[in-house]
Amino acid sequence: MIDASSLDRRAEALRRDINFHNYCYYVLDTPAITDAEYDRLFRELQQLEEAHPELICVDSPTQRVGAAPLGTFSAVKHRVPMLSLNNGFSEEDIEGFDRRVREVLDLNEVEYFCELKLDGLAVNLTYENGLLVKGATRGDGSEGEDVTANVRTIKSIPRVLVGPPPPALLEVRGEVIMFKSEFQALNQRQRDAREKEFINPRNAAAGALRQLDPRITAKRPLRFFAYGIGAINGPALGESHAEIITRLRTFTMPVNDSKYSVRRGLAGLLRYYHEIAELRSKLPFEIDGVVYKVNRLEHQNRLGFVSRAPRFAIAHKFPAEEALTEVLDIDVQVGRTGALTPVARLKPVFVGGVTVTNATLHNEDEVRRKDIRIGDIVTVRRAGDVIPEVVNVLSERRPTDAREFVMPSRCPVCGSHVSRAEGEAASRCSGGLFCSAQRKQAILHFASRRALDIEGLGDKLVDQLVEGNHVRSPADLYVLSVNPLEGLERMGEKSAANLMAGIERSKQTTLARFIYGLGIRNVGEATARDLAYHFGGLQALLDADLQALQSVPDVGPIVAQSILEFFHEPHNVEVIEALRHHGVVWSESAPGFNTAPTLPLAGKTFVLTGTLPNLARDDAKMQIEARGGKVIGGVSKKTDYVVVGEEAGSKLTKAQELGIALLDETALLALLDTNRKGNLLGTDS
Ligand code: IVH
């Protein structure tokens, strides 16, 4: 049984914590915990006080909003208090809100105005006779800070209200925010200047607005969106919140009304919530929920306020996208190109609507830059379906025994040598075909259409073959028997026989296809073809040193190094020998070619844009390349042709500006047809 004194102590501890975090958040702009953690503390205290009203005291944070203003700005007393909103987290919370509203108003169904809950900071703008005379932060709700000089630097805030004559006094309330893209650009500038980065757009906006030097504020990309009014002296702006918003817009006030909506009843609210949740990641700014406000002002007045918040409005919060947790360890994951990605193993934490246990740390430099250590408390972010990532470390909470991450020198999966090329962010396992983490992908690549072209070998099947240990390298494909195949999921007698036939057919190949199929880093189809032409046979390629490799046209030091490293791994050579042993053959020619024979489209560059009516992009690319042409991503003066499909974008405009030849699908096919590929060591049979 919990006794009264322990409840008292808990309430006291919560008050102390919340006040401390208010100070960190509102005054120092340096939150020590996430919003979700703060909300949890606040709700616990609220619930405790609801159940035991005798615990409520005047200085409880539930009885006021925010913290006292920083002494350095002069204080502004709000004519009308700037209140906060109650939060709802579940559909039941919103159902309860709607029920209470209906009970007070004695209505079956209520009309609501639905808005976005912008994640920035609230300001109050005072207009006297249409002139902006003051800008103030919310502060503790009754007294804020005078940030007039800073607010005047925000371009979207009108200095003068235009349009119809405004009331003699009008206070406009809204949120100062920073757009996500502008936040990223700002952080890039901070990085370039070797200055501290901001944690999130809200923090960056708060920091900028609360600069003592308005010249700094002016350089920060701040925005403002109005969501309501404070004091007003003059004729009312309307009878509903919707009318107020519309009037504000006629004064050229920025309002986010393209996403605002009037809805009826609980079902209408919940539909709005889901619509916005879908849109959330696509919005240019961050929101942490939606806000429902009873639309009719007369209804709002009847509902009134309860302590710190109106009873006529509620914020329906989205699952927090950020949470704090502990880094239990840092592992290394081997990706399909052999890149070693450090991954933080986290103490499970509920964030972005799911329980997260891992977060990518991208690469070694990123771990250093953010200074993430094993044992650290970190902010984890999971926005939309994006892979969770570590945003920052709470360095003040670092334990003394926190350990630094060291990139292993051997692949944790296969033990092969790990290297990191100069100027590259990724460290890579050199194990290639031998490394089991790379094996599945390597097998798929080997079997792909432009390599050995094994029909019927898709990714699901490769998964099963590798997991069941039936296939460890591409060479094992050639010793597969029907027996284990038939035991696999969705694999009948017929498809097993088809696959066997496909594998058998693939044995007859070309040297260029074979080299490409090995999946050597930096060796694409065109380079594989060049190598095949140049060396004529595989042994000559295996024997080539750095210099010999670099004498192949278009093979520079990076490509040459990749090739050498690949053939240096004994496992790769073993797989090649096994493939030949199992009957993979191609015709070889004498070595000594110095240049690749000219294919009809050699030296021509193509850019593809838009969707072609019949030809898949990959097919178009393959056919151009088979004739020696190069397909590149961006249009420049050097581009020879731009192939234009439906919904072509900026590449078309650029091509037109530069006067580059445009081809539609028919013209492309005609060009390909008159330039059938030469038949030397072509990659296609
Ligand atoms: S209305 C009396 N509408 O959320 C109600 N607030 O927790 C006053 N906010 O201080 C607020 N978007 O900083 C309102 N569409 C919106 C909002 C919004 C963001 C912020 C605002 C306020 C806090 C309330």
PDB file of C-alpha atoms and ligand atoms in Angstrom, residues 83-85 115-118 122 138 175 227 291 293 310, ligand 1:
ATOM      1  CA  LEU A  83      -2.214  29.343 -22.665  1.00  0.00           C
ATOM      2  CA  SER A  84      -1.243  25.863 -23.488  1.00  0.00           C
ATOM      3  CA  LEU A  85      -3.213  22.980 -24.979  1.00  0.00           C
ATOM      4  CA  GLU A 115      -5.206  22.557 -37.699  1.00  0.00           C
ATOM      5  CA  LEU A 116      -1.629  21.354 -37.794  1.00  0.00           C
ATOM      6  CA  LYS A 117       0.290  21.454 -34.545  1.00  0.00           C
ATOM      7  CA  LEU A 118       3.438  23.191 -35.677  1.00  0.00           C
ATOM      8  CA  ALA A 122       4.662  30.488 -29.863  1.00  0.00           C
ATOM      9  CA  ARG A 138       5.083  33.066 -24.543  1.00  0.00           C
ATOM     10  CA  GLU A 175       4.243  29.682 -34.279  1.00  0.00           C
ATOM     11  CA  TYR A 227      -3.207  30.098 -35.625  1.00  0.00           C
ATOM     12  CA  VAL A 291      -5.111  20.601 -33.028  1.00  0.00           C
ATOM     13  CA  LYS A 293     -10.711  23.645 -31.832  1.00  0.00           C
ATOM     14  CA  PRO A 310      -8.860  25.839 -22.919  1.00  0.00           C
TER      15      PRO A 310
HETATM   16  S1  IVH B   1      -3.569  27.079 -30.112  1.00  0.00           S
HETATM   17  C1  IVH B   1      -5.317  28.443 -26.286  1.00  0.00           C
HETATM   18  N1  IVH B   1      -2.875  26.042 -32.403  1.00  0.00           N
HETATM   19  O1  IVH B   1       1.223  24.410 -29.114  1.00  0.00           O
HETATM   20  C2  IVH B   1      -4.646  27.629 -27.284  1.00  0.00           C
HETATM   21  N2  IVH B   1      -1.273  26.089 -30.677  1.00  0.00           N
HETATM   22  O2  IVH B   1       0.562  23.385 -26.315  1.00  0.00           O
HETATM   23  C3  IVH B   1      -3.384  28.205 -27.718  1.00  0.00           C
HETATM   24  N3  IVH B   1       0.905  25.177 -31.314  1.00  0.00           N
HETATM   25  O3  IVH B   1       1.785  27.290 -27.201  1.00  0.00           O
HETATM   26  C4  IVH B   1      -2.640  27.430 -28.687  1.00  0.00           C
HETATM   27  N4  IVH B   1       0.381  24.705 -33.383  1.00  0.00           N
HETATM   28  O4  IVH B   1       3.100  26.954 -29.341  1.00  0.00           O
HETATM   29  C5  IVH B   1      -2.486  26.341 -31.155  1.00  0.00           C
HETATM   30  N5  IVH B   1      -2.406  25.190 -34.510  1.00  0.00           N
HETATM   31  C6  IVH B   1      -2.017  25.492 -33.260  1.00  0.00           C
HETATM   32  C7  IVH B   1      -0.723  25.230 -32.801  1.00  0.00           C
HETATM   33  C8  IVH B   1      -0.385  25.535 -31.495  1.00  0.00           C
HETATM   34  C9  IVH B   1       1.330  24.694 -32.484  1.00  0.00           C
HETATM   35  C10 IVH B   1       1.725  25.270 -30.091  1.00  0.00           C
HETATM   36  C11 IVH B   1       1.746  26.632 -29.488  1.00  0.00           C
HETATM   37  C12 IVH B   1       1.143  26.506 -28.131  1.00  0.00           C
HETATM   38  C13 IVH B   1       1.328  25.029 -27.863  1.00  0.00           C
HETATM   39  C14 IVH B   1       0.210  24.548 -26.975  1.00  0.00           C
END
